Amino acid sequence: MPAYVTFFRFRSVSGKRSFRSINDPEHPLSLEELNVVEQIRVRVNDQQNTVGVEFTPTIPHCSMATLIGLSIKVKLLRSLPERFKIDVRITPGTHASEDAVNKQLADKERVAAALENSQLLEVVNQCLTSKARTL
Amino acid sequence: MDRSRFMMAADSANLVGLVEEFVLGQQDSKAADTATGLKEEQFTILQLVEALGLHLTNSQPQTRGRGVQLLSSVLQTCHGDLTEGEVEVLLAFYEQRLKDHYVITPHVLQGLKALTKCLVLPPGSAVSILKSLFQDVHVQSLMLAERSCVYNILIQLMESKESELKGLGADFVFGFVQSVDGERDPRNLLLAFQIAGKIINGGYDLGKFTEELFEVTSCYFPIDFSPPPNDPHGITQEELILALRAVLTGTPRFAEFLLPLIIEKLDSDIPSAKLDSLQTLTACASVYEHKELAEFLPGLWASLRREVFQTASEKVELACLAALSALTACLSQSVLNSDSEDYLNIFLDLVLKDCKHHLCEPDLKLVWPSAKLLQATSSASYSACHIVAAAVMPSLIEQYNSRTQCAQRRTLLEVLQGFVQSVRSSQEDDSVLLDFRQSLCGIVFSALSESNAGLQITSMRVLTALGQQTGLLVESDVKLAVDHLSKIILEEIDDSVSLAVVESAGALARLYPAAFISNMVPQLKGNIFSEAMAQGDGAAASQEHSQQALRRRCVTALAAVSSQPSVVQETTPVLIQVLTSAHTGTGSFSLEEVIAVCHSLQRIAEQAEDTEETGRVFHDIIIPRLLGLALQAALNGKDSSDQRSPLVEETVLLAMVPVISITCSRLQSQLAGQTAVRSVSLFLDSDVSFLPENAFPSQFQLLKMHRSDSWRQSQTVCLLMGCVCSLPRGVEIPQVDRLLLELEELSCTCEHPLSYTSAAKCYAGLVNKRPAGEALESVIDRMLKRISTELDSTASSVRTQAFTLLLWVAKALLIRYHPLSTTLTDKLFSLLSDPELGLLAADGFSVLMSDSTDVLHRGCHADVRIMYRQRFFTENSSKLVQGFNSALPEKKSCYLKALSHILTNLPRQVQITEIPALLPLLLEALSCPDQGVQHSTLSCLQPVLLDPPSALINQLEALVGRMLPLTTSPSMKVRIVSLRCVHALSRFPEHEIMPYRARVLRALATPLDDGKRMVRSEAVVARNEWFLLGSPGGR
């Protein structure tokens, strides 16, 4: 089943430095390494063409939650065949404004509008730039 | 007399003519004529000056300049012929001219430069030249070439008149500083740095101008220079950096200025500036003494610590650690002369104060950067190591023992490993870790018996590191360690642990062979042969499987520990015994296990220390046993047709070849000669006297085909190949002509592929090493005639055989640059259009161009010239292109295949230069329906695409157009490599590829849904890169 799960290897959102204080300073950590995205919280149904991802913000008040969700969504849109319907949401009970964020992420038009915003798109793209490019 | 006066008159008229034509007629070529006249002694240099007279005093500066120009250009060719008197006059003239109009100055400088090259420079002239130069010329307002002229004059004089210049004292340094101040051209800067370097290292008096000299050079630090595209001068940033670094770090007198500068530049945001600063710091630490560093230690430490704690760049981190090591090493020198304060202790106190507590924090934040910093200091010197270890080890050990979480214990163990490895071992002193020996061993042995794989692996690495330090493992520890390792080998099924245990056992067996011989080898042997009993009671399949896995681990471990001759003597008989029992059928060893045993023997042959003792073991025991077993299987096999020995299987024989070949390639000359005699007489004359057993039929001929089923015998020719083709080049092969004849016969008549291919390879291996000359040529001629007859008759049944021999001999000759190789390779080219052999011939080019593993490589002493591939390519690429153009459409793919084989094997540098010319052909190859051609063309293009030459960029439309359809090719390999190529295209200049973005993104949507995971992940990577193109924050 988890054929599509291998795609999750994002760079951490707020850059490399802030994460050096977490156990392994060798590498800038990815969302996967931070356990924000875990394999067990990814549901793929190949027959019904659906992909669901639940992500866990590092702290309940994480201000980056929407951005992380948006980045995951964009990464999936770019990486999965068009036939899939993509659903990205916060792991229940792990964020203070869970419902608001989920609503934003589920709203196609708001996602599209967000990606029209070049500043926001820039941040999202930076999150998705592969490690090879960074120094 | 009259005649010579007449000549003189004629010459002087001639001279005046030349001068007129140059100065007034503006004919530059006359300068060379004048120089020739002077060389031929038609006139003297002073006569030339006289003839120039009026022009040199002309009121027009341009005319004066032209006059000086003529004189200077003549001097450039004739400065060697001048007398001291002439030089003196000319110098006085030129120095005077420096004060003249600025249009003349360039010519004056040229003349002076020529004069400084004179061997007869009068005493005092160097000083006077420089004084005039510094006084009358403002160097930085000159043009680039003139400035370079001034620097060259300085360099020349520093070389020839060093003592005179030193007499000038600090004035010389001041003059230089003034002339160079503001220089911007990289070529001139290299010259200026050269001069500055000479001033510093040559013992010139810097006087009060030390700081000025530093300022005028350090203002370029750190150098940021990117050469213009198509730069003809080829000056690189690296060159400038090294030249400047040599100046800045050249003298301790710069320390007070340089160190603050480095501290400042370490703050820079530009990574290259940081790196340069760190490398400069490392370089100066080897020149400075503690007293230069003392004042700046806190500042330097603060910067280094900050970088290591915060940086994301591995390069910067490594450079920081290297600099820290260099600083510590420098300070350690101060301990030796006890009159000074102990700066080492002061510095290490700083380091320990900032780092030590991080090793003990509960969450182990920053543990790694701190550990690396401490390890860098402790690796610098014995005394530093002593201080750091005494401060850090007790708390690390205590930490380990008090923690309960595996992850944390593992981290601590890894830190400990780093410390043990960083310890400098010195012969005269005991290891600094001696005091902690017992605690460390205790930790390692307790971790070895943990169930956590990570802990086990790390503890084995620590164990290896401890073993490599003298005195840290005592005999009882070694015994305990071997027991632990044996237990892990026998019981542990985790792959990563098995790998680590084998590695550790291998390293320790090198140091403590006796313990391994007595404790480990018998246990492994017991387990390899124990299955014979277990087999009887109908073991379940899974049990059988785990039994096999256990045996495999034992066999691998046996190979790993065999590096010392004493161990090899114990382990190889066990492995040979496995082969014997597999042959006789007494043990139920599978084919894979037999092959694994051969691989283990090969590994032993590769890694065993190259001593005569090991050579003997292999020569006296292993080779005869292997040959004996293989021959028994070959000769007696047909009797018991129901159960055939695994030793007649092709895979097993091919695994035995490297064992024999590696051994033979390492034999000392006497043993090598003996091997040659033995193996040839065995294969030619059936002489079995050196084989251990005597169960051979009285009559057999290995190289002859009697019946169709004698392939069992004939295929053993591959073992002969292993023996005779790997011996060092000087070893004489007895009866070589008869041997070649029989090999030729076998390779041209036999129908069994392994037999005729091995015979061809063996033939080729021998031909490659034969000395050049008539004997060799006649052998090749005879073979060539025979091959040609077979190849030319389409009815022949052995055309494939003839082709195989042709191919291998062509390779043998090609790699040694033998003149006849062209005849053979041309024949291969002509076979590309052969209806039957075309494809084989195309693939043959891969054999020709790649390194083969069994014969004709350097490891077996073959005669391989460097760059034979490039040479072959340059000589033959046009033949291929022509052949392609004239071939029938259905035959074209063979040419493309051959071309892509050749290109793939060329060094990358050659590929980059050659591919643009072949691009039309390669693009054609991409549309060729043959998937093999597509794959090899793409693989060969992909690395070139990563750094595309402009010819490729111009073909973007064709590249995109042909590659995109291949991403849905039926062949998975083609899909993967074409996606990699499309990915590589995303690195082309953005403005070139933007027009293709939408098209590529659309096309890549299809492989996202590919059936194969490997294809999908390539597609994802490529598509995401293309999405980032031209998007904000993308690139």
PDB file of C-alpha atoms in Angstrom, chain B residues 723-956:
ATOM      1  CA  CYS B 723      46.872 -19.264 -13.878  1.00  0.00           C
ATOM      2  CA  VAL B 724      48.863 -18.217 -16.911  1.00  0.00           C
ATOM      3  CA  CYS B 725      47.262 -14.875 -17.735  1.00  0.00           C
ATOM      4  CA  SER B 726      47.762 -13.349 -14.286  1.00  0.00           C
ATOM      5  CA  LEU B 727      51.427 -14.089 -13.732  1.00  0.00           C
ATOM      6  CA  PRO B 728      53.799 -11.118 -13.642  1.00  0.00           C
ATOM      7  CA  ARG B 729      54.981 -10.080 -17.078  1.00  0.00           C
ATOM      8  CA  GLY B 730      58.546 -11.333 -16.765  1.00  0.00           C
ATOM      9  CA  VAL B 731      57.528 -14.923 -16.033  1.00  0.00           C
ATOM     10  CA  GLU B 732      58.262 -17.202 -18.935  1.00  0.00           C
ATOM     11  CA  ILE B 733      55.442 -19.465 -20.078  1.00  0.00           C
ATOM     12  CA  PRO B 734      56.878 -22.792 -21.250  1.00  0.00           C
ATOM     13  CA  GLN B 735      55.809 -24.197 -24.647  1.00  0.00           C
ATOM     14  CA  VAL B 736      53.941 -21.012 -25.320  1.00  0.00           C
ATOM     15  CA  ASP B 737      53.693 -21.554 -29.097  1.00  0.00           C
ATOM     16  CA  ARG B 738      52.183 -24.969 -28.726  1.00  0.00           C
ATOM     17  CA  LEU B 739      49.863 -23.629 -26.060  1.00  0.00           C
ATOM     18  CA  LEU B 740      48.686 -20.803 -28.325  1.00  0.00           C
ATOM     19  CA  LEU B 741      48.111 -23.246 -31.153  1.00  0.00           C
ATOM     20  CA  GLU B 742      45.949 -25.508 -29.022  1.00  0.00           C
ATOM     21  CA  LEU B 743      44.022 -22.579 -27.571  1.00  0.00           C
ATOM     22  CA  GLU B 744      43.362 -21.263 -31.062  1.00  0.00           C
ATOM     23  CA  GLU B 745      42.157 -24.671 -32.134  1.00  0.00           C
ATOM     24  CA  LEU B 746      39.859 -24.989 -29.134  1.00  0.00           C
ATOM     25  CA  SER B 747      38.439 -21.506 -29.476  1.00  0.00           C
ATOM     26  CA  CYS B 748      37.732 -21.969 -33.192  1.00  0.00           C
ATOM     27  CA  THR B 749      36.205 -25.430 -33.083  1.00  0.00           C
ATOM     28  CA  CYS B 750      34.461 -25.877 -29.768  1.00  0.00           C
ATOM     29  CA  GLU B 751      30.720 -25.388 -29.539  1.00  0.00           C
ATOM     30  CA  HIS B 752      30.513 -24.876 -25.802  1.00  0.00           C
ATOM     31  CA  PRO B 753      30.341 -21.106 -25.106  1.00  0.00           C
ATOM     32  CA  LEU B 754      32.283 -21.049 -21.835  1.00  0.00           C
ATOM     33  CA  SER B 755      35.010 -23.211 -23.377  1.00  0.00           C
ATOM     34  CA  TYR B 756      35.558 -21.221 -26.532  1.00  0.00           C
ATOM     35  CA  THR B 757      35.219 -17.830 -24.809  1.00  0.00           C
ATOM     36  CA  SER B 758      37.682 -18.797 -22.079  1.00  0.00           C
ATOM     37  CA  ALA B 759      40.081 -20.187 -24.659  1.00  0.00           C
ATOM     38  CA  ALA B 760      39.853 -16.927 -26.601  1.00  0.00           C
ATOM     39  CA  LYS B 761      40.451 -14.871 -23.462  1.00  0.00           C
ATOM     40  CA  CYS B 762      43.366 -17.067 -22.451  1.00  0.00           C
ATOM     41  CA  TYR B 763      44.846 -16.691 -25.925  1.00  0.00           C
ATOM     42  CA  ALA B 764      44.371 -12.919 -25.731  1.00  0.00           C
ATOM     43  CA  GLY B 765      45.905 -12.709 -22.266  1.00  0.00           C
ATOM     44  CA  LEU B 766      49.024 -14.515 -23.486  1.00  0.00           C
ATOM     45  CA  VAL B 767      49.287 -12.446 -26.666  1.00  0.00           C
ATOM     46  CA  ASN B 768      49.035  -9.222 -24.666  1.00  0.00           C
ATOM     47  CA  LYS B 769      52.115 -10.084 -22.631  1.00  0.00           C
ATOM     48  CA  ARG B 770      54.277 -11.534 -25.382  1.00  0.00           C
ATOM     49  CA  PRO B 771      57.195  -9.311 -26.309  1.00  0.00           C
ATOM     50  CA  ALA B 772      56.750  -7.456 -29.594  1.00  0.00           C
ATOM     51  CA  GLY B 773      58.539  -8.837 -32.590  1.00  0.00           C
ATOM     52  CA  GLU B 774      58.299 -11.223 -35.494  1.00  0.00           C
ATOM     53  CA  ALA B 775      57.316 -14.209 -33.384  1.00  0.00           C
ATOM     54  CA  LEU B 776      54.268 -12.362 -32.107  1.00  0.00           C
ATOM     55  CA  GLU B 777      53.367 -11.009 -35.516  1.00  0.00           C
ATOM     56  CA  SER B 778      53.489 -14.404 -37.155  1.00  0.00           C
ATOM     57  CA  VAL B 779      51.239 -15.815 -34.438  1.00  0.00           C
ATOM     58  CA  ILE B 780      48.723 -13.041 -35.025  1.00  0.00           C
ATOM     59  CA  ASP B 781      48.948 -13.417 -38.817  1.00  0.00           C
ATOM     60  CA  ARG B 782      48.224 -17.120 -38.599  1.00  0.00           C
ATOM     61  CA  MET B 783      45.264 -16.541 -36.310  1.00  0.00           C
ATOM     62  CA  LEU B 784      43.973 -13.713 -38.473  1.00  0.00           C
ATOM     63  CA  LYS B 785      44.020 -15.900 -41.606  1.00  0.00           C
ATOM     64  CA  ARG B 786      42.074 -18.589 -39.869  1.00  0.00           C
ATOM     65  CA  ILE B 787      39.498 -16.181 -38.453  1.00  0.00           C
ATOM     66  CA  SER B 788      39.078 -14.449 -41.799  1.00  0.00           C
ATOM     67  CA  THR B 789      38.402 -17.726 -43.556  1.00  0.00           C
ATOM     68  CA  GLU B 790      35.703 -18.610 -41.055  1.00  0.00           C
ATOM     69  CA  LEU B 791      34.156 -15.156 -41.003  1.00  0.00           C
ATOM     70  CA  ASP B 792      34.154 -14.806 -44.776  1.00  0.00           C
ATOM     71  CA  SER B 793      32.316 -18.046 -45.394  1.00  0.00           C
ATOM     72  CA  THR B 794      28.703 -17.458 -44.495  1.00  0.00           C
ATOM     73  CA  ALA B 795      28.135 -21.193 -44.317  1.00  0.00           C
ATOM     74  CA  SER B 796      30.678 -21.678 -41.570  1.00  0.00           C
ATOM     75  CA  SER B 797      29.229 -23.052 -38.332  1.00  0.00           C
ATOM     76  CA  VAL B 798      31.830 -21.441 -36.124  1.00  0.00           C
ATOM     77  CA  ARG B 799      31.532 -17.800 -37.098  1.00  0.00           C
ATOM     78  CA  THR B 800      30.550 -16.781 -33.553  1.00  0.00           C
ATOM     79  CA  GLN B 801      33.623 -18.567 -32.240  1.00  0.00           C
ATOM     80  CA  ALA B 802      35.875 -16.859 -34.753  1.00  0.00           C
ATOM     81  CA  PHE B 803      34.315 -13.520 -33.860  1.00  0.00           C
ATOM     82  CA  THR B 804      34.901 -14.100 -30.138  1.00  0.00           C
ATOM     83  CA  LEU B 805      38.569 -14.827 -30.696  1.00  0.00           C
ATOM     84  CA  LEU B 806      38.880 -11.784 -32.951  1.00  0.00           C
ATOM     85  CA  LEU B 807      37.278  -9.556 -30.338  1.00  0.00           C
ATOM     86  CA  TRP B 808      39.490 -10.612 -27.457  1.00  0.00           C
ATOM     87  CA  VAL B 809      42.704 -10.530 -29.448  1.00  0.00           C
ATOM     88  CA  ALA B 810      41.721  -7.090 -30.767  1.00  0.00           C
ATOM     89  CA  LYS B 811      41.372  -5.924 -27.195  1.00  0.00           C
ATOM     90  CA  ALA B 812      44.666  -7.510 -26.169  1.00  0.00           C
ATOM     91  CA  LEU B 813      46.475  -5.619 -28.925  1.00  0.00           C
ATOM     92  CA  LEU B 814      44.521  -2.389 -28.649  1.00  0.00           C
ATOM     93  CA  ILE B 815      45.331  -1.837 -24.993  1.00  0.00           C
ATOM     94  CA  ARG B 816      49.063  -2.251 -25.595  1.00  0.00           C
ATOM     95  CA  TYR B 817      49.068   0.026 -28.671  1.00  0.00           C
ATOM     96  CA  HIS B 818      50.208  -2.774 -30.952  1.00  0.00           C
ATOM     97  CA  PRO B 819      50.302  -1.598 -34.599  1.00  0.00           C
ATOM     98  CA  LEU B 820      48.315  -4.629 -35.768  1.00  0.00           C
ATOM     99  CA  SER B 821      45.357  -3.732 -33.545  1.00  0.00           C
ATOM    100  CA  THR B 822      43.921  -1.451 -36.240  1.00  0.00           C
ATOM    101  CA  THR B 823      43.598  -4.372 -38.656  1.00  0.00           C
ATOM    102  CA  LEU B 824      41.590  -6.262 -36.070  1.00  0.00           C
ATOM    103  CA  THR B 825      39.398  -3.405 -34.938  1.00  0.00           C
ATOM    104  CA  ASP B 826      38.685  -2.490 -38.562  1.00  0.00           C
ATOM    105  CA  LYS B 827      37.449  -6.011 -39.008  1.00  0.00           C
ATOM    106  CA  LEU B 828      35.130  -5.495 -36.052  1.00  0.00           C
ATOM    107  CA  PHE B 829      33.814  -2.298 -37.612  1.00  0.00           C
ATOM    108  CA  SER B 830      33.109  -4.123 -40.859  1.00  0.00           C
ATOM    109  CA  LEU B 831      31.189  -6.800 -38.950  1.00  0.00           C
ATOM    110  CA  LEU B 832      28.713  -4.176 -37.719  1.00  0.00           C
ATOM    111  CA  SER B 833      26.837  -4.523 -40.997  1.00  0.00           C
ATOM    112  CA  ASP B 834      26.992  -8.324 -40.908  1.00  0.00           C
ATOM    113  CA  PRO B 835      23.444  -9.732 -40.883  1.00  0.00           C
ATOM    114  CA  GLU B 836      24.284 -12.480 -38.420  1.00  0.00           C
ATOM    115  CA  LEU B 837      27.019 -11.010 -36.221  1.00  0.00           C
ATOM    116  CA  GLY B 838      26.080  -7.288 -36.349  1.00  0.00           C
ATOM    117  CA  LEU B 839      24.524  -7.136 -32.898  1.00  0.00           C
ATOM    118  CA  LEU B 840      27.289  -9.216 -31.323  1.00  0.00           C
ATOM    119  CA  ALA B 841      29.860  -6.938 -32.898  1.00  0.00           C
ATOM    120  CA  ALA B 842      28.074  -3.846 -31.582  1.00  0.00           C
ATOM    121  CA  ASP B 843      28.111  -5.257 -28.063  1.00  0.00           C
ATOM    122  CA  GLY B 844      31.703  -6.283 -28.605  1.00  0.00           C
ATOM    123  CA  PHE B 845      32.673  -2.629 -28.434  1.00  0.00           C
ATOM    124  CA  SER B 846      31.620  -2.661 -24.826  1.00  0.00           C
ATOM    125  CA  VAL B 847      34.142  -5.470 -24.202  1.00  0.00           C
ATOM    126  CA  LEU B 848      36.751  -3.496 -26.107  1.00  0.00           C
ATOM    127  CA  MET B 849      36.293  -0.298 -24.156  1.00  0.00           C
ATOM    128  CA  SER B 850      35.443  -1.395 -20.621  1.00  0.00           C
ATOM    129  CA  ASP B 851      37.719  -3.035 -18.075  1.00  0.00           C
ATOM    130  CA  SER B 852      37.228  -6.768 -18.075  1.00  0.00           C
ATOM    131  CA  THR B 853      37.243  -8.453 -14.692  1.00  0.00           C
ATOM    132  CA  ASP B 854      39.140 -11.662 -15.389  1.00  0.00           C
ATOM    133  CA  VAL B 855      41.871 -10.941 -17.947  1.00  0.00           C
ATOM    134  CA  LEU B 856      43.586  -7.996 -19.621  1.00  0.00           C
ATOM    135  CA  HIS B 857      43.475  -5.622 -16.669  1.00  0.00           C
ATOM    136  CA  ARG B 858      46.289  -4.046 -14.711  1.00  0.00           C
ATOM    137  CA  GLY B 859      45.692  -6.277 -11.693  1.00  0.00           C
ATOM    138  CA  CYS B 860      46.873  -9.265 -13.691  1.00  0.00           C
ATOM    139  CA  HIS B 861      49.899  -7.407 -15.019  1.00  0.00           C
ATOM    140  CA  ALA B 862      48.491  -6.945 -18.510  1.00  0.00           C
ATOM    141  CA  ASP B 863      50.144  -4.369 -20.738  1.00  0.00           C
ATOM    142  CA  VAL B 864      47.565  -1.571 -20.575  1.00  0.00           C
ATOM    143  CA  ARG B 865      48.528   1.869 -21.859  1.00  0.00           C
ATOM    144  CA  ILE B 866      46.870   4.865 -20.345  1.00  0.00           C
ATOM    145  CA  MET B 867      44.264   6.611 -22.433  1.00  0.00           C
ATOM    146  CA  TYR B 868      43.908   3.832 -24.949  1.00  0.00           C
ATOM    147  CA  ARG B 869      40.196   4.580 -24.995  1.00  0.00           C
ATOM    148  CA  GLN B 870      40.655   8.206 -26.004  1.00  0.00           C
ATOM    149  CA  ARG B 871      43.119   7.152 -28.641  1.00  0.00           C
ATOM    150  CA  PHE B 872      40.790   4.546 -30.045  1.00  0.00           C
ATOM    151  CA  PHE B 873      37.975   7.046 -30.061  1.00  0.00           C
ATOM    152  CA  THR B 874      39.915   9.782 -31.866  1.00  0.00           C
ATOM    153  CA  GLU B 875      41.205   7.353 -34.459  1.00  0.00           C
ATOM    154  CA  ASN B 876      37.905   5.658 -35.127  1.00  0.00           C
ATOM    155  CA  SER B 877      34.969   7.946 -34.449  1.00  0.00           C
ATOM    156  CA  SER B 878      34.916   9.135 -38.075  1.00  0.00           C
ATOM    157  CA  LYS B 879      34.803   5.519 -39.293  1.00  0.00           C
ATOM    158  CA  LEU B 880      31.740   4.960 -37.158  1.00  0.00           C
ATOM    159  CA  VAL B 881      30.012   8.081 -38.415  1.00  0.00           C
ATOM    160  CA  GLN B 882      30.779   7.147 -42.021  1.00  0.00           C
ATOM    161  CA  GLY B 883      29.674   3.579 -41.486  1.00  0.00           C
ATOM    162  CA  PHE B 884      26.456   4.842 -39.943  1.00  0.00           C
ATOM    163  CA  ASN B 885      25.729   7.189 -42.820  1.00  0.00           C
ATOM    164  CA  SER B 886      26.303   4.569 -45.470  1.00  0.00           C
ATOM    165  CA  ALA B 887      24.585   1.662 -43.688  1.00  0.00           C
ATOM    166  CA  LEU B 888      21.187   0.312 -44.619  1.00  0.00           C
ATOM    167  CA  PRO B 889      18.414   1.692 -42.391  1.00  0.00           C
ATOM    168  CA  GLU B 890      17.864  -1.585 -40.540  1.00  0.00           C
ATOM    169  CA  LYS B 891      21.584  -1.852 -39.783  1.00  0.00           C
ATOM    170  CA  LYS B 892      21.999   1.665 -38.415  1.00  0.00           C
ATOM    171  CA  SER B 893      21.134   0.659 -34.882  1.00  0.00           C
ATOM    172  CA  CYS B 894      24.241  -1.517 -34.630  1.00  0.00           C
ATOM    173  CA  TYR B 895      26.409   1.505 -35.338  1.00  0.00           C
ATOM    174  CA  LEU B 896      24.563   3.593 -32.786  1.00  0.00           C
ATOM    175  CA  LYS B 897      24.940   0.847 -30.229  1.00  0.00           C
ATOM    176  CA  ALA B 898      28.662   0.592 -30.875  1.00  0.00           C
ATOM    177  CA  LEU B 899      28.977   4.349 -30.613  1.00  0.00           C
ATOM    178  CA  SER B 900      27.129   4.521 -27.333  1.00  0.00           C
ATOM    179  CA  HIS B 901      29.286   1.734 -25.886  1.00  0.00           C
ATOM    180  CA  ILE B 902      32.404   3.632 -26.860  1.00  0.00           C
ATOM    181  CA  LEU B 903      31.129   6.954 -25.529  1.00  0.00           C
ATOM    182  CA  THR B 904      29.904   5.538 -22.233  1.00  0.00           C
ATOM    183  CA  ASN B 905      33.357   4.265 -21.412  1.00  0.00           C
ATOM    184  CA  LEU B 906      35.225   7.452 -22.246  1.00  0.00           C
ATOM    185  CA  PRO B 907      36.402   9.634 -19.362  1.00  0.00           C
ATOM    186  CA  ARG B 908      33.946  12.382 -18.569  1.00  0.00           C
ATOM    187  CA  GLN B 909      36.274  15.155 -19.646  1.00  0.00           C
ATOM    188  CA  VAL B 910      36.556  13.641 -23.103  1.00  0.00           C
ATOM    189  CA  GLN B 911      32.813  13.043 -23.264  1.00  0.00           C
ATOM    190  CA  ILE B 912      32.123  16.703 -22.645  1.00  0.00           C
ATOM    191  CA  THR B 913      34.412  17.843 -25.416  1.00  0.00           C
ATOM    192  CA  GLU B 914      33.401  15.177 -27.919  1.00  0.00           C
ATOM    193  CA  ILE B 915      29.673  14.926 -27.445  1.00  0.00           C
ATOM    194  CA  PRO B 916      28.760  18.230 -29.150  1.00  0.00           C
ATOM    195  CA  ALA B 917      30.291  17.001 -32.400  1.00  0.00           C
ATOM    196  CA  LEU B 918      28.408  13.721 -32.200  1.00  0.00           C
ATOM    197  CA  LEU B 919      25.163  15.280 -31.079  1.00  0.00           C
ATOM    198  CA  PRO B 920      23.246  14.754 -34.352  1.00  0.00           C
ATOM    199  CA  LEU B 921      24.081  11.062 -34.189  1.00  0.00           C
ATOM    200  CA  LEU B 922      23.118  10.802 -30.538  1.00  0.00           C
ATOM    201  CA  LEU B 923      19.808  12.509 -31.148  1.00  0.00           C
ATOM    202  CA  GLU B 924      19.215  10.003 -33.914  1.00  0.00           C
ATOM    203  CA  ALA B 925      20.083   7.256 -31.453  1.00  0.00           C
ATOM    204  CA  LEU B 926      17.383   8.509 -29.080  1.00  0.00           C
ATOM    205  CA  SER B 927      14.784   7.941 -31.772  1.00  0.00           C
ATOM    206  CA  CYS B 928      16.187   4.524 -32.617  1.00  0.00           C
ATOM    207  CA  PRO B 929      13.675   1.820 -31.618  1.00  0.00           C
ATOM    208  CA  ASP B 930      16.322  -0.394 -29.955  1.00  0.00           C
ATOM    209  CA  GLN B 931      15.847  -0.002 -26.198  1.00  0.00           C
ATOM    210  CA  GLY B 932      19.454  -0.921 -25.500  1.00  0.00           C
ATOM    211  CA  VAL B 933      20.612   1.923 -27.719  1.00  0.00           C
ATOM    212  CA  GLN B 934      18.186   4.328 -26.086  1.00  0.00           C
ATOM    213  CA  HIS B 935      19.345   3.331 -22.644  1.00  0.00           C
ATOM    214  CA  SER B 936      23.051   3.606 -23.283  1.00  0.00           C
ATOM    215  CA  THR B 937      22.667   6.882 -25.159  1.00  0.00           C
ATOM    216  CA  LEU B 938      20.659   8.397 -22.335  1.00  0.00           C
ATOM    217  CA  SER B 939      23.096   7.143 -19.700  1.00  0.00           C
ATOM    218  CA  CYS B 940      25.906   8.668 -21.636  1.00  0.00           C
ATOM    219  CA  LEU B 941      24.117  11.992 -22.118  1.00  0.00           C
ATOM    220  CA  GLN B 942      22.934  12.338 -18.538  1.00  0.00           C
ATOM    221  CA  PRO B 943      26.258  13.259 -16.892  1.00  0.00           C
ATOM    222  CA  VAL B 944      26.978  15.676 -19.703  1.00  0.00           C
ATOM    223  CA  LEU B 945      23.610  17.345 -19.196  1.00  0.00           C
ATOM    224  CA  LEU B 946      24.523  18.145 -15.602  1.00  0.00           C
ATOM    225  CA  ASP B 947      27.136  20.587 -16.841  1.00  0.00           C
ATOM    226  CA  PRO B 948      25.961  21.280 -20.357  1.00  0.00           C
ATOM    227  CA  PRO B 949      28.232  22.685 -23.045  1.00  0.00           C
ATOM    228  CA  SER B 950      26.635  25.365 -25.205  1.00  0.00           C
ATOM    229  CA  ALA B 951      26.224  22.987 -28.148  1.00  0.00           C
ATOM    230  CA  LEU B 952      23.759  21.003 -26.067  1.00  0.00           C
ATOM    231  CA  ILE B 953      21.854  24.071 -24.995  1.00  0.00           C
ATOM    232  CA  ASN B 954      21.293  24.937 -28.641  1.00  0.00           C
ATOM    233  CA  GLN B 955      19.695  21.556 -29.192  1.00  0.00           C
ATOM    234  CA  LEU B 956      17.224  21.924 -26.362  1.00  0.00           C
TER     235      LEU B 956
END
